[in-house]
Amino acid sequence: MRVAAEGWPFIAIAWLLVGGAAYLANRWGGSAWIIPGVLAVLAIWVVAFFRDPIRPGPRGERYVLAAAEGHVVHVTEIDEPMYVKERSVRVSIFLSVFDVHVNRYPIDGTVELVQYNKGKFLHAGSEKASLDNEQSSIGIRGSHGRVLVRQIAGLIARRIVTDSKSGDSVTQGARMGLIRFGSRTDIFLPLSARPVLKVKPGDRVRVGATVLAEYP
């Protein structure tokens, strides 16, 4: 199983705690073994949280792929003033603490914007999270125009990792970054490009594999 590089310090600490607890339980015996057992379950979860799978799926300029893994919580028409600068459809994906948290580029293109904003740590599934929460916005110009991806921290998330730099040429499905411990990812598509949506609220999507929209 592939693991994101950012996860190894957390994984090492988790298994050191398991080892220390097992050493003490071996000395104390009895019910003390419950502690390393619980810590081992948590350590396995830490490994699973930082997994970084490469999903097979369709590729090509007609497709917009899921930039995150989780459940679609909102599909909303909205004005996007930061980068797209026109009426857009926003697809919001909520990532629970059990989902893959690596983000991937939804299209091929050139990064034209990378902007980080400090903010609150509200529940990532709420409507206000897209405006008020800590976030990193990545604007990509592709063959069908501008696409904005926004990484949003949640109640537990306290670290957004963005690999992109302005001017980078990026490949659909390649790693874009990571959000630690529960979050949300928004994808903004300009309505002028006439994207045909393939998902709806409640749908589960897989990062770099599920098609969010197709261009005609």
Backbone as numpy.savetxt, mean C-alpha at the origin, in Angstrom:
# Nx Ny Nz CAx CAy CAz Cx Cy Cz
9.57 -17.12 0.34 8.72 -15.92 0.34 9.60 -14.68 0.34
9.36 -13.78 -0.61 10.07 -12.50 -0.65 9.62 -11.62 0.51
10.58 -10.92 1.11 10.29 -10.02 2.23 10.87 -8.65 1.92
10.10 -7.59 2.18 10.59 -6.23 1.97 11.78 -5.95 2.88
12.78 -5.25 2.35 14.01 -4.99 3.12 13.72 -4.26 4.43
12.72 -3.38 4.41 12.40 -2.61 5.62 11.91 -3.48 6.77
11.52 -4.71 6.45 10.96 -5.58 7.48 11.98 -6.33 8.30
13.21 -6.49 7.78 14.16 -7.35 8.47 14.49 -6.92 9.89
14.66 -5.62 10.20 14.90 -5.25 11.61 13.76 -5.67 12.53
12.52 -5.50 12.07 11.36 -5.89 12.88 11.30 -7.41 13.05
11.60 -8.13 11.97 11.59 -9.59 12.04 12.66 -10.09 12.99
13.86 -9.50 12.92 14.96 -9.91 13.80 14.60 -9.68 15.26
14.05 -8.51 15.56 13.66 -8.21 16.94 12.59 -9.18 17.43
11.61 -9.45 16.59 10.51 -10.35 16.97 11.04 -11.74 17.33
11.96 -12.28 16.50 12.46 -13.63 16.77 13.47 -13.66 17.90
14.18 -12.55 18.14 15.04 -12.47 19.33 14.21 -12.53 20.61
13.05 -11.86 20.58 12.15 -11.91 21.73 11.63 -13.34 21.95
11.32 -14.02 20.85 10.88 -15.41 20.97 11.98 -16.27 21.59
13.21 -16.08 21.10 14.34 -16.86 21.62 14.59 -16.59 23.10
14.53 -15.29 23.48 14.73 -14.95 24.89 13.65 -15.53 25.78
12.40 -15.44 25.30 11.29 -15.98 26.08 11.38 -17.50 26.20
11.81 -18.17 25.12 11.96 -19.62 25.16 13.06 -20.04 26.13
14.14 -19.27 26.18 15.23 -19.56 27.13 14.73 -19.48 28.57
13.97 -18.43 28.89 13.44 -18.27 30.24 12.40 -19.34 30.55
11.56 -19.66 29.56 10.54 -20.70 29.78 11.17 -22.05 30.05
12.30 -22.31 29.39 13.00 -23.56 29.61 13.52 -23.66 31.04
13.88 -22.53 31.60 14.38 -22.52 32.98 13.23 -22.60 33.98
12.14 -21.91 33.67 11.02 -21.83 34.61 10.06 -23.00 34.47
9.87 -23.47 33.21 8.98 -24.60 32.96 7.50 -24.26 33.11
6.67 -25.27 32.97 5.24 -25.13 33.17 4.57 -24.17 32.21
3.68 -23.35 32.77 2.88 -22.43 31.95 3.69 -21.29 31.35
4.96 -21.16 31.75 5.81 -20.11 31.18 5.97 -20.25 29.68
5.74 -21.48 29.15 5.88 -21.69 27.71 4.78 -21.00 26.90
3.75 -20.55 27.58 2.71 -19.80 26.87 3.27 -18.52 26.26
4.19 -17.88 26.99 4.74 -16.59 26.53 5.50 -16.73 25.21
6.50 -17.64 25.11 7.16 -17.77 23.79 6.22 -18.25 22.70
5.18 -19.01 23.08 4.21 -19.44 22.08 3.46 -18.27 21.48
3.01 -17.35 22.35 2.30 -16.15 21.86 3.24 -15.27 21.04
4.47 -15.11 21.53 5.43 -14.28 20.80 5.79 -14.88 19.44
5.81 -16.20 19.34 6.10 -16.86 18.07 5.01 -16.57 17.05
3.75 -16.59 17.51 2.63 -16.26 16.62 2.77 -14.83 16.11
3.11 -13.91 17.01 3.31 -12.51 16.60 4.49 -12.37 15.64
5.56 -13.14 15.88 6.73 -13.07 15.00 6.40 -13.57 13.60
5.58 -14.62 13.53 5.14 -15.12 12.22 4.32 -14.06 11.50
3.46 -13.35 12.27 2.66 -12.28 11.67 3.56 -11.17 11.14
4.63 -10.82 11.86 5.54 -9.77 11.40 6.17 -10.17 10.06
6.59 -11.43 9.95 7.14 -11.91 8.67 6.10 -11.79 7.57
4.87 -12.22 7.86 3.80 -12.18 6.85 3.48 -10.74 6.47
3.52 -9.82 7.43 3.19 -8.43 7.14 4.14 -7.84 6.10
5.42 -8.18 6.20 6.41 -7.59 5.30 6.66 -8.42 4.04
5.79 -9.37 3.75 5.97 -10.16 2.53 5.83 -9.25 1.30
6.53 -9.60 0.26 6.60 -8.74 -0.94 6.43 -9.60 -2.19
5.24 -10.15 -2.41 5.04 -11.03 -3.56 4.98 -10.25 -4.87
5.41 -10.88 -5.93 5.22 -10.34 -7.28 4.04 -11.07 -7.90
2.94 -10.36 -8.09 1.72 -10.99 -8.58 1.69 -11.03 -10.11
1.33 -12.14 -10.70 1.11 -12.17 -12.15 -0.19 -11.46 -12.49
-0.23 -10.84 -13.63 -1.45 -10.15 -14.05 -1.26 -9.51 -15.40
-2.30 -8.93 -15.95 -2.19 -8.27 -17.26 -1.28 -7.06 -17.19
-0.62 -6.77 -18.28 0.26 -5.60 -18.37 -0.04 -4.89 -19.69
0.22 -3.59 -19.72 0.03 -2.85 -20.95 -0.59 -1.50 -20.68
-0.48 -0.59 -21.65 -0.90 0.79 -21.44 -2.41 0.94 -21.33
-3.18 -0.07 -21.72 -4.64 0.06 -21.60 -5.13 -0.21 -20.18
-4.25 -0.79 -19.33 -4.66 -1.20 -17.99 -4.13 -0.25 -16.91
-4.93 -0.07 -15.87 -4.49 0.56 -14.62 -4.58 -0.51 -13.54
-3.44 -0.88 -12.98 -3.40 -1.97 -12.00 -3.56 -1.43 -10.57
-3.95 -2.31 -9.67 -4.06 -1.94 -8.26 -2.68 -1.60 -7.71
-2.57 -0.42 -7.10 -1.31 0.01 -6.50 -1.15 -0.52 -5.09
-2.18 -1.18 -4.56 -2.14 -1.72 -3.21 -3.00 -2.97 -3.13
-2.85 -3.70 -2.04 -3.62 -4.92 -1.81 -4.59 -4.70 -0.65
-5.84 -5.08 -0.84 -6.82 -4.89 0.21 -8.22 -4.84 -0.35
-9.08 -4.05 0.29 -10.48 -3.92 -0.14 -10.77 -2.50 -0.63
-11.48 -2.41 -1.72 -11.91 -1.10 -2.23 -12.98 -0.55 -1.27
-12.72 0.65 -0.72 -13.67 1.24 0.22 -14.43 2.42 -0.39
-13.86 3.08 -1.37 -14.55 4.20 -2.02 -14.23 4.21 -3.51
-15.21 4.53 -4.32 -15.02 4.88 -5.73 -15.80 6.17 -5.92
-15.08 7.29 -6.07 -15.71 8.60 -5.98 -15.22 9.52 -7.09
-16.13 10.27 -7.69 -15.73 11.34 -8.61 -15.41 12.58 -7.78
-14.28 13.21 -8.09 -13.78 14.29 -7.24 -12.86 15.20 -8.06
-12.76 16.47 -7.69 -11.77 17.36 -8.29 -10.43 17.11 -7.62
-9.39 16.91 -8.42 -8.05 16.65 -7.86 -7.14 17.81 -8.24
-6.85 18.74 -7.32 -6.13 19.96 -7.66 -4.62 19.87 -7.60
-4.06 18.85 -6.95 -2.62 18.80 -6.73 -1.85 18.48 -8.00
-2.25 17.43 -8.70 -1.46 16.96 -9.85 -2.32 16.74 -11.09
-3.40 15.98 -10.97 -4.25 15.72 -12.13 -4.89 17.01 -12.62
-5.32 17.86 -11.65 -5.84 19.20 -11.93 -7.09 19.19 -12.80
-7.93 18.17 -12.60 -9.22 18.12 -13.29 -10.11 17.11 -12.59
-11.34 17.02 -13.06 -12.27 16.06 -12.48 -11.74 14.64 -12.68
-11.76 13.87 -11.59 -11.15 12.54 -11.60 -12.03 11.54 -10.89
-11.74 10.27 -11.10 -12.34 9.22 -10.29 -11.25 8.73 -9.34
-11.62 8.64 -8.06 -10.68 8.18 -7.03 -11.09 6.80 -6.56
-10.17 5.85 -6.67 -10.37 4.50 -6.15 -9.54 4.37 -4.89
-10.20 4.13 -3.75 -9.52 4.05 -2.46 -9.48 2.60 -1.99
-8.27 2.14 -1.65 -8.05 0.76 -1.22 -7.57 0.77 0.23
-8.31 0.08 1.10 -7.93 -0.01 2.51 -7.11 -1.27 2.74
-5.96 -1.11 3.41 -5.07 -2.22 3.71 -5.16 -2.53 5.20
-5.62 -3.72 5.55 -5.64 -4.13 6.95 -4.24 -4.59 7.35
-4.06 -4.87 8.63 -2.74 -5.30 9.10 -2.40 -6.71 8.63
-3.32 -7.37 7.94 -3.06 -8.71 7.42 -2.77 -8.70 5.92
-2.84 -7.54 5.28 -2.61 -7.44 3.84 -1.14 -7.16 3.54
-0.74 -7.46 2.30 0.56 -7.02 1.78 0.58 -5.49 1.81
1.69 -4.90 2.28 1.75 -3.45 2.39 2.74 -2.79 1.43
3.31 -3.56 0.53 4.14 -2.99 -0.53 3.22 -2.40 -1.59
3.52 -1.17 -2.02 2.77 -0.52 -3.11 3.52 -0.71 -4.43
2.75 -0.80 -5.53 3.35 -0.97 -6.85 2.74 0.02 -7.84
3.53 0.38 -8.86 3.07 1.36 -9.84 1.91 0.81 -10.67
0.85 1.59 -10.83 -0.31 1.10 -11.59 -0.12 1.18 -13.10
0.81 2.02 -13.55 1.03 2.22 -15.00 2.52 2.40 -15.26
2.91 2.29 -16.53 4.23 2.75 -16.98 4.20 4.27 -17.12
5.32 4.92 -16.87 5.32 6.36 -17.08 6.53 7.03 -16.45
6.43 8.35 -16.32 7.47 9.17 -15.73 6.93 9.87 -14.50
7.65 9.77 -13.39 7.24 10.43 -12.16 7.48 11.93 -12.30
6.43 12.70 -12.12 6.52 14.16 -12.22 6.32 14.85 -10.89
5.83 14.13 -9.90 5.55 14.74 -8.59 5.79 13.72 -7.50
6.52 14.13 -6.46 6.61 13.36 -5.22 6.48 14.38 -4.10
5.39 14.29 -3.35 5.12 15.29 -2.31 4.63 14.62 -1.04
5.35 14.88 0.06 4.99 14.32 1.36 4.34 15.40 2.20
3.23 15.06 2.86 2.54 15.99 3.75 2.32 15.34 5.11
2.72 16.05 6.15 2.43 15.58 7.50 0.93 15.73 7.75
0.41 14.96 8.68 -1.01 15.05 8.98 -1.40 14.21 10.17
-2.68 13.93 10.26 -3.22 13.18 11.38 -3.11 11.68 11.12
-3.55 10.90 12.09 -3.56 9.45 11.96 -4.98 8.94 12.25
-5.93 9.42 11.43 -7.31 8.97 11.54 -7.45 7.58 10.93
-8.60 6.95 11.18 -8.85 5.65 10.55 -8.75 5.79 9.04
-7.91 4.96 8.42 -7.60 5.13 7.00 -8.80 4.90 6.09
-9.81 4.17 6.56 -10.97 3.91 5.72 -11.95 5.06 5.64
-11.78 6.08 6.49 -12.73 7.18 6.51 -12.52 8.11 5.32
-13.58 8.83 4.94 -13.51 9.74 3.80 -12.50 10.86 4.04
-12.39 11.35 5.28 -11.51 12.47 5.59 -10.03 12.10 5.53
-9.71 10.82 5.58 -8.32 10.40 5.63 -7.53 10.88 4.41
-8.17 10.95 3.24 -7.48 11.35 2.02 -7.00 12.80 2.09
-7.65 13.61 2.93 -7.29 15.02 3.05 -6.46 15.30 4.30
-6.81 14.62 5.42 -6.26 15.01 6.71 -5.09 14.17 7.19
-4.95 12.93 6.72 -3.91 12.05 7.26 -2.54 12.32 6.67
-1.51 11.86 7.38 -0.15 11.88 6.84 -0.14 11.11 5.53
0.54 11.64 4.51 0.45 11.02 3.19 1.62 11.40 2.29
1.81 10.58 1.27 2.79 10.84 0.23 2.10 10.68 -1.11
2.21 11.71 -1.98 1.54 11.71 -3.28 2.57 11.55 -4.39
2.29 10.64 -5.32 3.19 10.36 -6.44 2.42 10.56 -7.74
2.83 11.56 -8.53 2.19 11.84 -9.80 2.95 11.22 -10.94
2.27 10.45 -11.78 2.91 9.72 -12.89 2.23 10.10 -14.19
3.03 10.50 -15.18 2.48 10.77 -16.51 2.69 9.54 -17.39
1.56 8.97 -17.82 1.62 7.79 -18.68 1.09 8.10 -20.07
0.86 7.07 -20.84 0.43 7.27 -22.23 -1.00 7.82 -22.32
-1.78 7.69 -21.25 -3.15 8.22 -21.24 -3.28 9.43 -20.31
-2.17 10.07 -20.04 -2.22 11.27 -19.21 -1.75 11.03 -17.79
-2.20 11.91 -16.90 -1.72 11.90 -15.52 -2.49 10.92 -14.63
-1.74 10.26 -13.74 -2.32 9.40 -12.70 -1.65 9.76 -11.39
-2.44 9.93 -10.34 -1.91 10.24 -9.02 -2.16 9.06 -8.09
-1.10 8.65 -7.39 -1.21 7.62 -6.36 -0.87 8.26 -5.03
-1.71 8.05 -4.03 -1.50 8.67 -2.72 -1.43 7.58 -1.65
-0.27 7.50 -0.99 -0.08 6.60 0.14 -0.53 7.32 1.41
-1.43 6.72 2.17 -2.04 7.39 3.32 -1.83 6.56 4.58
-1.28 7.19 5.61 -1.12 6.50 6.90 -2.48 6.36 7.57
-2.57 5.38 8.50 -3.82 5.14 9.21 -3.64 5.25 10.71
-4.52 4.58 11.46 -4.47 4.64 12.92 -3.16 4.08 13.46
-2.68 3.00 12.85 -1.48 2.32 13.35 -0.25 2.69 12.55
-0.42 2.97 11.26 0.72 3.28 10.41 1.44 4.53 10.90
2.77 4.45 10.96 3.57 5.59 11.37 4.78 5.80 10.47
4.78 5.14 9.33 5.94 5.27 8.45 5.54 4.97 7.02
5.64 5.99 6.17 5.39 5.83 4.74 6.74 5.83 4.03
6.99 4.80 3.24 8.21 4.70 2.45 7.85 4.91 0.99
8.45 5.90 0.35 8.22 6.18 -1.07 9.53 6.05 -1.81
9.61 5.12 -2.76 10.86 4.90 -3.51 11.05 5.93 -4.62
9.97 6.58 -5.05 10.00 7.41 -6.25 10.78 8.70 -6.05
11.38 9.16 -7.13 11.96 10.49 -7.23 11.45 11.14 -8.51
11.27 12.44 -8.48 10.80 13.15 -9.67 11.77 12.92 -10.82
11.24 12.58 -11.98 12.06 12.31 -13.16 12.29 10.83 -13.41
11.96 9.97 -12.44 12.15 8.53 -12.62 11.23 7.98 -13.71
11.76 7.10 -14.53 10.92 6.30 -15.44 10.54 5.04 -14.70
9.24 4.76 -14.59 8.79 3.64 -13.77 8.01 2.64 -14.60
8.01 1.41 -14.11 7.41 0.29 -14.83 6.20 -0.22 -14.09
5.15 -0.45 -14.80 3.91 -0.99 -14.25 4.19 -2.28 -13.46
3.71 -2.31 -12.23 3.90 -3.50 -11.39 5.16 -3.50 -10.57
6.10 -2.56 -10.84 7.32 -2.48 -10.05 7.02 -1.85 -8.69
7.87 -2.10 -7.72 7.66 -1.57 -6.38 7.71 -0.05 -6.36
6.75 0.57 -5.67 6.67 2.02 -5.52 7.01 2.47 -4.11
6.79 1.59 -3.14 7.05 1.94 -1.74 6.33 1.00 -0.81
6.12 1.47 0.43 5.53 0.62 1.45 4.96 1.50 2.55
3.87 1.03 3.19 3.30 1.73 4.34 3.25 0.73 5.49
3.81 1.10 6.63 3.90 0.15 7.73 2.67 0.17 8.62
2.07 -1.00 8.80 1.08 -1.29 9.85 -0.26 -0.60 9.66
-0.96 -0.95 8.58 -2.34 -0.50 8.39 -2.42 0.84 7.68
-3.15 0.94 6.57 -3.09 2.15 5.78 -4.13 2.14 4.65
-3.96 3.09 3.74 -4.86 3.22 2.59 -4.07 3.77 1.42
-4.47 3.39 0.22 -3.87 3.91 -1.00 -4.98 4.38 -1.93
-4.87 5.63 -2.40 -5.83 6.20 -3.34 -5.20 6.31 -4.72
-5.96 6.01 -5.76 -5.52 6.17 -7.14 -6.50 7.11 -7.82
-6.00 8.21 -8.40 -6.82 9.20 -9.08 -6.61 9.10 -10.59
-7.70 8.93 -11.34 -7.64 8.83 -12.80 -8.49 9.95 -13.40
-7.93 10.74 -14.33 -8.72 11.82 -14.93 -9.88 11.28 -15.75
-11.06 11.86 -15.57 -12.22 11.41 -16.32 -12.08 11.68 -17.80
-11.28 12.69 -18.16 -11.09 13.02 -19.58 -10.44 11.88 -20.36
-9.72 10.99 -19.65 -9.10 9.84 -20.31 -10.08 8.69 -20.50
-11.30 8.84 -20.01 -12.40 7.88 -20.15 -12.05 6.49 -19.61
-11.55 6.42 -18.38 -11.26 5.09 -17.82 -12.55 4.32 -17.55
-12.53 3.04 -17.86 -13.67 2.16 -17.59 -13.34 1.37 -16.33
-14.06 1.64 -15.24 -13.75 1.00 -13.96 -14.13 -0.47 -13.97
-13.28 -1.28 -13.33 -13.49 -2.72 -13.25 -13.69 -3.18 -11.81
-13.73 -2.24 -10.86 -13.93 -2.60 -9.46 -15.02 -1.73 -8.85
-15.50 -2.15 -7.70 -16.53 -1.41 -6.96 -16.25 -1.55 -5.46
-16.84 -0.70 -4.63 -16.63 -0.83 -3.19 -16.98 -2.23 -2.69
-16.11 -2.75 -1.84 -16.27 -4.11 -1.32 -15.42 -5.14 -2.01
-14.95 -4.83 -3.23 -14.11 -5.78 -3.97 -12.73 -5.90 -3.31
-12.20 -7.10 -3.33 -10.82 -7.32 -2.88 -9.90 -7.26 -4.09
-8.79 -6.54 -3.96 -7.85 -6.39 -5.07 -6.47 -6.85 -4.64
-5.68 -7.27 -5.60 -4.32 -7.75 -5.35 -3.33 -6.79 -5.99
-2.33 -6.39 -5.23 -1.38 -5.38 -5.68 -0.63 -5.85 -6.93
-0.60 -4.99 -7.94 0.13 -5.28 -9.16 -0.49 -6.35 -10.03
-1.72 -6.79 -9.70 -2.35 -7.86 -10.46 -3.78 -7.53 -10.88
-4.58 -6.99 -9.96 -5.97 -6.68 -10.27 -6.07 -5.44 -11.14
-6.88 -5.49 -12.19 -7.11 -4.34 -13.04 -8.17 -3.46 -12.39
-7.80 -2.22 -12.07 -8.76 -1.25 -11.51 -9.60 -0.63 -12.62
-8.96 -0.35 -13.76 -9.65 0.32 -14.85 -8.96 0.01 -16.16
-9.72 0.15 -17.26 -9.16 0.00 -18.61 -9.46 1.27 -19.38
-8.52 1.65 -20.25 -8.75 2.76 -21.16 -9.30 2.24 -22.49
-10.18 2.99 -23.11 -10.75 2.51 -24.39 -9.70 2.51 -25.49
